[in-house]
PDB file of C-alpha atoms in Angstrom:
ATOM      1  CA  LEU A  29      64.222 185.867 -48.244  1.00 91.00           C
ATOM      2  CA  ASP A  30      62.339 185.796 -51.100  1.00 87.00           C
ATOM      3  CA  ARG A  31      59.225 183.592 -52.003  1.00 82.00           C
ATOM      4  CA  GLN A  32      61.405 180.684 -53.025  1.00 86.00           C
ATOM      5  CA  GLY A  33      63.082 180.963 -49.690  1.00 89.00           C
ATOM      6  CA  ARG A  34      66.404 182.671 -51.066  1.00 92.00           C
ATOM      7  CA  PRO A  35      68.319 185.269 -49.515  1.00 93.00           C
ATOM      8  CA  VAL A  36      67.756 188.708 -51.332  1.00 93.00           C
ATOM      9  CA  PRO A  37      70.138 191.132 -52.274  1.00 94.00           C
ATOM     10  CA  VAL A  38      70.833 194.457 -50.370  1.00 94.00           C
ATOM     11  CA  GLY A  39      67.880 196.962 -50.941  1.00 90.00           C
ATOM     12  CA  ILE A  40      65.542 194.093 -52.694  1.00 89.00           C
ATOM     13  CA  PRO A  41      62.542 193.585 -50.117  1.00 87.00           C
ATOM     14  CA  GLY A  42      61.805 190.179 -48.887  1.00 90.00           C
ATOM     15  CA  GLU A  43      60.032 188.571 -45.974  1.00 91.00           C
ATOM     16  CA  LEU A  44      61.629 188.808 -42.497  1.00 93.00           C
ATOM     17  CA  LEU A  45      62.537 185.713 -40.794  1.00 94.00           C
ATOM     18  CA  ILE A  46      63.890 185.465 -37.388  1.00 94.00           C
ATOM     19  CA  GLY A  47      66.136 182.112 -35.926  1.00 94.00           C
ATOM     20  CA  GLY A  48      68.512 181.221 -33.368  1.00 91.00           C
ATOM     21  CA  ASP A  49      68.790 180.128 -29.700  1.00 89.00           C
ATOM     22  CA  GLY A  50      66.176 182.078 -27.988  1.00 90.00           C
ATOM     23  CA  LEU A  51      63.478 181.258 -30.520  1.00 92.00           C
ATOM     24  CA  ALA A  52      60.229 179.547 -29.411  1.00 90.00           C
ATOM     25  CA  ARG A  53      59.267 176.193 -30.421  1.00 89.00           C
ATOM     26  CA  GLY A  54      56.133 176.946 -31.704  1.00 88.00           C
ATOM     27  CA  TYR A  55      52.172 178.252 -30.961  1.00 86.00           C
ATOM     28  CA  LEU A  56      50.734 176.516 -28.082  1.00 85.00           C
ATOM     29  CA  HIS A  57      48.205 173.962 -29.000  1.00 84.00           C
ATOM     30  CA  ARG A  58      48.404 175.229 -32.426  1.00 85.00           C
ATOM     31  CA  PRO A  59      50.153 172.479 -34.843  1.00 88.00           C
ATOM     32  CA  GLU A  60      48.996 173.963 -37.781  1.00 87.00           C
ATOM     33  CA  LEU A  61      49.844 177.347 -37.236  1.00 85.00           C
ATOM     34  CA  THR A  62      53.644 176.017 -35.835  1.00 88.00           C
ATOM     35  CA  ALA A  63      53.861 174.310 -39.027  1.00 90.00           C
ATOM     36  CA  GLU A  64      53.068 177.179 -41.186  1.00 87.00           C
ATOM     37  CA  ARG A  65      55.181 179.879 -39.386  1.00 89.00           C
ATOM     38  CA  PHE A  66      58.151 177.786 -38.178  1.00 93.00           C
ATOM     39  CA  ILE A  67      60.352 176.499 -40.815  1.00 93.00           C
ATOM     40  CA  PRO A  68      63.174 174.425 -40.995  1.00 94.00           C
ATOM     41  CA  ASP A  69      66.628 176.622 -40.993  1.00 94.00           C
ATOM     42  CA  PRO A  70      68.681 175.824 -44.273  1.00 93.00           C
ATOM     43  CA  PHE A  71      71.294 178.287 -43.160  1.00 92.00           C
ATOM     44  CA  SER A  72      72.051 176.752 -39.941  1.00 91.00           C
ATOM     45  CA  GLY A  73      74.242 173.812 -39.422  1.00 88.00           C
ATOM     46  CA  GLN A  74      72.644 172.718 -35.855  1.00 91.00           C
ATOM     47  CA  PRO A  75      70.370 169.860 -36.177  1.00 91.00           C
ATOM     48  CA  GLY A  76      66.332 170.708 -35.654  1.00 90.00           C
ATOM     49  CA  ALA A  77      67.261 174.873 -36.188  1.00 93.00           C
ATOM     50  CA  ARG A  78      63.870 176.305 -37.169  1.00 94.00           C
ATOM     51  CA  LEU A  79      63.302 180.103 -38.692  1.00 94.00           C
ATOM     52  CA  TYR A  80      59.987 182.050 -37.755  1.00 93.00           C
ATOM     53  CA  ARG A  81      58.175 183.588 -40.570  1.00 91.00           C
ATOM     54  CA  THR A  82      57.239 186.747 -39.437  1.00 89.00           C
ATOM     55  CA  GLY A  83      54.878 187.753 -42.090  1.00 84.00           C
ATOM     56  CA  ASP A  84      56.868 191.337 -42.232  1.00 85.00           C
ATOM     57  CA  LEU A  85      58.432 192.807 -45.590  1.00 84.00           C
ATOM     58  CA  ALA A  86      62.001 194.465 -45.070  1.00 89.00           C
ATOM     59  CA  ARG A  87      64.927 194.855 -46.784  1.00 90.00           C
ATOM     60  CA  PHE A  88      68.774 195.032 -45.789  1.00 92.00           C
ATOM     61  CA  ARG A  89      70.188 198.878 -46.247  1.00 92.00           C
ATOM     62  CA  ALA A  90      73.619 199.187 -47.817  1.00 93.00           C
ATOM     63  CA  ASP A  91      74.951 200.250 -44.200  1.00 95.00           C
ATOM     64  CA  GLY A  92      74.073 196.843 -43.098  1.00 92.00           C
ATOM     65  CA  ARG A  93      70.721 197.488 -41.071  1.00 94.00           C
ATOM     66  CA  VAL A  94      67.421 195.973 -41.896  1.00 93.00           C
ATOM     67  CA  GLU A  95      64.509 198.341 -42.640  1.00 89.00           C
ATOM     68  CA  PHE A  96      61.068 197.424 -42.019  1.00 85.00           C
ATOM     69  CA  MET A  97      58.639 198.171 -44.771  1.00 80.00           C
ATOM     70  CA  GLY A  98      55.130 196.859 -44.027  1.00 74.00           C
ATOM     71  CA  ARG A  99      53.134 193.447 -43.525  1.00 74.00           C
ATOM     72  CA  LEU A 100      53.025 190.835 -46.232  1.00 74.00           C
ATOM     73  CA  ASP A 101      49.254 190.133 -45.348  1.00 71.00           C
ATOM     74  CA  PHE A 102      48.746 193.207 -47.286  1.00 74.00           C
ATOM     75  CA  GLN A 103      49.764 191.553 -50.704  1.00 77.00           C
ATOM     76  CA  VAL A 104      47.191 191.673 -53.535  1.00 85.00           C
ATOM     77  CA  LYS A 105      46.879 190.873 -57.229  1.00 84.00           C
ATOM     78  CA  VAL A 106      45.804 193.795 -59.541  1.00 89.00           C
ATOM     79  CA  ARG A 107      45.186 193.155 -63.272  1.00 86.00           C
ATOM     80  CA  GLY A 108      48.009 190.315 -62.869  1.00 85.00           C
ATOM     81  CA  TYR A 109      50.278 191.552 -60.746  1.00 86.00           C
ATOM     82  CA  ARG A 110      51.507 190.627 -57.246  1.00 82.00           C
ATOM     83  CA  ILE A 111      51.701 193.666 -55.474  1.00 88.00           C
ATOM     84  CA  GLU A 112      53.249 194.152 -51.878  1.00 85.00           C
ATOM     85  CA  LEU A 113      50.925 197.145 -50.490  1.00 90.00           C
ATOM     86  CA  GLY A 114      53.752 197.709 -48.346  1.00 86.00           C
ATOM     87  CA  GLU A 115      56.327 198.741 -50.440  1.00 87.00           C
ATOM     88  CA  ILE A 116      54.184 201.628 -51.966  1.00 93.00           C
ATOM     89  CA  GLU A 117      53.415 202.955 -48.467  1.00 92.00           C
ATOM     90  CA  HIS A 118      57.076 202.923 -47.476  1.00 89.00           C
ATOM     91  CA  VAL A 119      57.677 205.143 -50.865  1.00 93.00           C
ATOM     92  CA  MET A 120      54.948 207.430 -49.949  1.00 95.00           C
ATOM     93  CA  ASP A 121      55.937 207.472 -46.138  1.00 93.00           C
ATOM     94  CA  ARG A 122      59.278 208.991 -47.449  1.00 91.00           C
ATOM     95  CA  HIS A 123      57.999 211.976 -49.265  1.00 95.00           C
ATOM     96  CA  PRO A 124      58.638 215.132 -46.682  1.00 94.00           C
ATOM     97  CA  ALA A 125      54.742 215.901 -46.673  1.00 95.00           C
ATOM     98  CA  ILE A 126      53.464 212.656 -45.495  1.00 95.00           C
ATOM     99  CA  ARG A 127      53.146 211.973 -41.951  1.00 95.00           C
ATOM    100  CA  GLU A 128      51.446 208.258 -43.025  1.00 95.00           C
ATOM    101  CA  ALA A 129      49.907 206.311 -45.927  1.00 95.00           C
ATOM    102  CA  VAL A 130      48.117 203.653 -46.577  1.00 95.00           C
ATOM    103  CA  VAL A 131      47.398 201.801 -49.874  1.00 95.00           C
ATOM    104  CA  ILE A 132      44.689 199.117 -50.364  1.00 94.00           C
ATOM    105  CA  ALA A 133      43.176 197.430 -53.466  1.00 93.00           C
ATOM    106  CA  ARG A 134      39.460 198.572 -53.802  1.00 92.00           C
ATOM    107  CA  GLU A 135      36.564 196.858 -56.032  1.00 87.00           C
ATOM    108  CA  ASP A 136      33.835 199.257 -55.814  1.00 81.00           C
ATOM    109  CA  ASN A 137      32.471 198.457 -59.096  1.00 80.00           C
ATOM    110  CA  PRO A 138      32.829 194.245 -60.087  1.00 83.00           C
ATOM    111  CA  GLY A 139      35.870 193.669 -62.250  1.00 81.00           C
ATOM    112  CA  ASP A 140      37.272 197.234 -61.290  1.00 83.00           C
ATOM    113  CA  LYS A 141      40.099 196.532 -58.870  1.00 89.00           C
ATOM    114  CA  ARG A 142      42.303 199.601 -58.408  1.00 92.00           C
ATOM    115  CA  LEU A 143      44.885 200.662 -56.082  1.00 95.00           C
ATOM    116  CA  VAL A 144      44.197 203.668 -53.811  1.00 96.00           C
ATOM    117  CA  ALA A 145      46.159 205.562 -51.529  1.00 96.00           C
ATOM    118  CA  TYR A 146      44.957 207.302 -48.029  1.00 97.00           C
ATOM    119  CA  TYR A 147      47.447 209.710 -46.521  1.00 96.00           C
ATOM    120  CA  GLN A 148      47.798 212.319 -43.786  1.00 96.00           C
ATOM    121  CA  LEU A 149      50.213 215.455 -44.400  1.00 96.00           C
ATOM    122  CA  GLN A 150      52.750 216.453 -41.848  1.00 94.00           C
ATOM    123  CA  ASN A 151      51.470 219.684 -39.770  1.00 92.00           C
ATOM    124  CA  GLY A 152      51.688 222.684 -42.349  1.00 91.00           C
ATOM    125  CA  ALA A 153      52.303 220.791 -45.120  1.00 92.00           C
ATOM    126  CA  GLU A 154      50.756 221.446 -48.496  1.00 92.00           C
ATOM    127  CA  ASN A 155      49.011 218.972 -50.702  1.00 92.00           C
ATOM    128  CA  PRO A 156      50.899 218.529 -53.989  1.00 90.00           C
ATOM    129  CA  GLY A 157      47.984 216.952 -55.548  1.00 90.00           C
ATOM    130  CA  ASN A 158      47.623 213.861 -57.426  1.00 90.00           C
ATOM    131  CA  GLY A 159      49.775 214.208 -60.408  1.00 91.00           C
ATOM    132  CA  ALA A 160      52.680 215.380 -58.086  1.00 93.00           C
ATOM    133  CA  TRP A 161      52.003 211.990 -56.000  1.00 95.00           C
ATOM    134  CA  ARG A 162      51.944 209.926 -59.425  1.00 94.00           C
ATOM    135  CA  ASP A 163      55.195 211.706 -60.321  1.00 95.00           C
ATOM    136  CA  PHE A 164      56.917 210.750 -57.180  1.00 96.00           C
ATOM    137  CA  LEU A 165      55.902 207.279 -56.980  1.00 96.00           C
ATOM    138  CA  GLY A 166      56.773 206.767 -60.673  1.00 95.00           C
ATOM    139  CA  GLU A 167      60.442 207.670 -59.837  1.00 95.00           C
ATOM    140  CA  HIS A 168      60.724 204.620 -57.338  1.00 92.00           C
ATOM    141  CA  LEU A 169      58.217 202.298 -58.570  1.00 93.00           C
ATOM    142  CA  PRO A 170      56.542 200.421 -61.794  1.00 93.00           C
ATOM    143  CA  ASP A 171      53.715 201.749 -63.489  1.00 94.00           C
ATOM    144  CA  TYR A 172      51.385 198.833 -62.003  1.00 93.00           C
ATOM    145  CA  MET A 173      52.255 199.917 -58.447  1.00 95.00           C
ATOM    146  CA  ILE A 174      51.120 203.390 -58.908  1.00 96.00           C
ATOM    147  CA  PRO A 175      47.668 204.247 -57.300  1.00 96.00           C
ATOM    148  CA  SER A 176      45.084 205.468 -59.580  1.00 93.00           C
ATOM    149  CA  GLN A 177      43.579 207.691 -56.657  1.00 94.00           C
ATOM    150  CA  PHE A 178      45.172 209.210 -53.709  1.00 95.00           C
ATOM    151  CA  MET A 179      43.008 210.794 -50.972  1.00 95.00           C
ATOM    152  CA  PRO A 180      43.962 213.056 -48.488  1.00 95.00           C
ATOM    153  CA  LEU A 181      42.239 211.829 -44.703  1.00 95.00           C
ATOM    154  CA  ALA A 182      42.688 214.047 -41.481  1.00 94.00           C
ATOM    155  CA  GLU A 183      42.660 210.925 -39.392  1.00 94.00           C
ATOM    156  CA  PHE A 184      42.714 207.130 -40.578  1.00 94.00           C
ATOM    157  CA  PRO A 185      40.151 204.946 -38.867  1.00 94.00           C
ATOM    158  CA  LEU A 186      41.434 202.651 -36.318  1.00 91.00           C
ATOM    159  CA  THR A 187      40.597 199.020 -34.708  1.00 89.00           C
ATOM    160  CA  PRO A 188      40.299 198.754 -30.983  1.00 88.00           C
ATOM    161  CA  ASN A 189      44.241 197.781 -31.030  1.00 82.00           C
ATOM    162  CA  ARG A 190      44.662 201.446 -32.513  1.00 85.00           C
ATOM    163  CA  LYS A 191      45.811 199.969 -36.018  1.00 85.00           C
ATOM    164  CA  VAL A 192      44.638 201.327 -39.152  1.00 89.00           C
ATOM    165  CA  ASP A 193      41.137 199.657 -39.895  1.00 92.00           C
ATOM    166  CA  ARG A 194      41.381 199.470 -43.874  1.00 90.00           C
ATOM    167  CA  LYS A 195      37.919 198.131 -44.081  1.00 90.00           C
ATOM    168  CA  ALA A 196      36.807 201.178 -42.805  1.00 93.00           C
ATOM    169  CA  LEU A 197      38.801 203.539 -45.152  1.00 94.00           C
ATOM    170  CA  PRO A 198      36.223 205.733 -47.079  1.00 93.00           C
ATOM    171  CA  ALA A 199      35.296 204.965 -50.959  1.00 90.00           C
ATOM    172  CA  PRO A 200      36.811 207.560 -52.876  1.00 87.00           C
ATOM    173  CA  ALA A 201      34.247 210.191 -54.078  1.00 76.00           C
ATOM    174  CA  GLY A 202      33.580 210.795 -57.775  1.00 62.00           C
ATOM    175  CA  TYR A 203      35.962 208.127 -59.303  1.00 51.00           C
ATOM    176  CA  ARG A 204      35.583 208.093 -63.058  1.00 52.00           C
ATOM    177  CA  PRO A 205      38.197 205.401 -64.792  1.00 47.00           C
ATOM    178  CA  GLU A 206      37.777 207.037 -68.206  1.00 43.00           C
ATOM    179  CA  ARG A 207      39.322 210.202 -66.421  1.00 46.00           C
ATOM    180  CA  GLU A 208      42.234 208.510 -64.976  1.00 47.00           C
ATOM    181  CA  ARG A 209      44.195 209.665 -68.039  1.00 54.00           C
ATOM    182  CA  PRO A 210      43.854 212.234 -70.409  1.00 60.00           C
ATOM    183  CA  TYR A 211      42.249 211.547 -73.628  1.00 64.00           C
ATOM    184  CA  SER A 212      45.070 210.642 -76.820  1.00 71.00           C
ATOM    185  CA  ALA A 213      44.023 210.847 -80.112  1.00 74.00           C
ATOM    186  CA  PRO A 214      44.449 207.628 -82.693  1.00 78.00           C
ATOM    187  CA  GLY A 215      47.740 208.040 -84.142  1.00 78.00           C
ATOM    188  CA  SER A 216      47.348 205.533 -87.023  1.00 78.00           C
ATOM    189  CA  ASP A 217      44.455 204.084 -88.952  1.00 76.00           C
ATOM    190  CA  LEU A 218      45.076 201.017 -87.050  1.00 77.00           C
ATOM    191  CA  GLU A 219      44.163 202.661 -83.660  1.00 73.00           C
ATOM    192  CA  HIS A 220      40.870 204.038 -85.218  1.00 64.00           C
TER     193      HIS A 220
END
């Protein structure tokens, strides 16, 4: 479903909700969390039916299958745009050289929030480089969702639960915003 609780078209990402006869009644001794995650099911004719908000980002494929794309917990706002980091990771993961990708929003300098992509290459794969990553992502995503930096890592830091520890990902070395794009001279008197 989209943010307004409406079904999304095939191919468009939305939050995965689960419902049906086997759905739990809620969290034990956690009424606030139950109210947040277990919502009334507007699509069921059964009185009292509810849906569980998984917090997962998914989409229907053309063949009818549901494709998991990441977590909604990883939603950030960068330069006024609300961005689902899982969407960017999903696109990067489709590149044949990528074993796994993780994207985070970093603010190493106050007021300079930017997207950084960390990735592990498949065994024997050659790193195509930052320009090629930008081109590849640009074929599938809008400009505001393309990370400003790409960092290859041999291994990702992990939490005790064996999930990527996003807070422990290293700061990119030598980041200089003025080098993000090549210089282009003013094109008119107004641009001087």
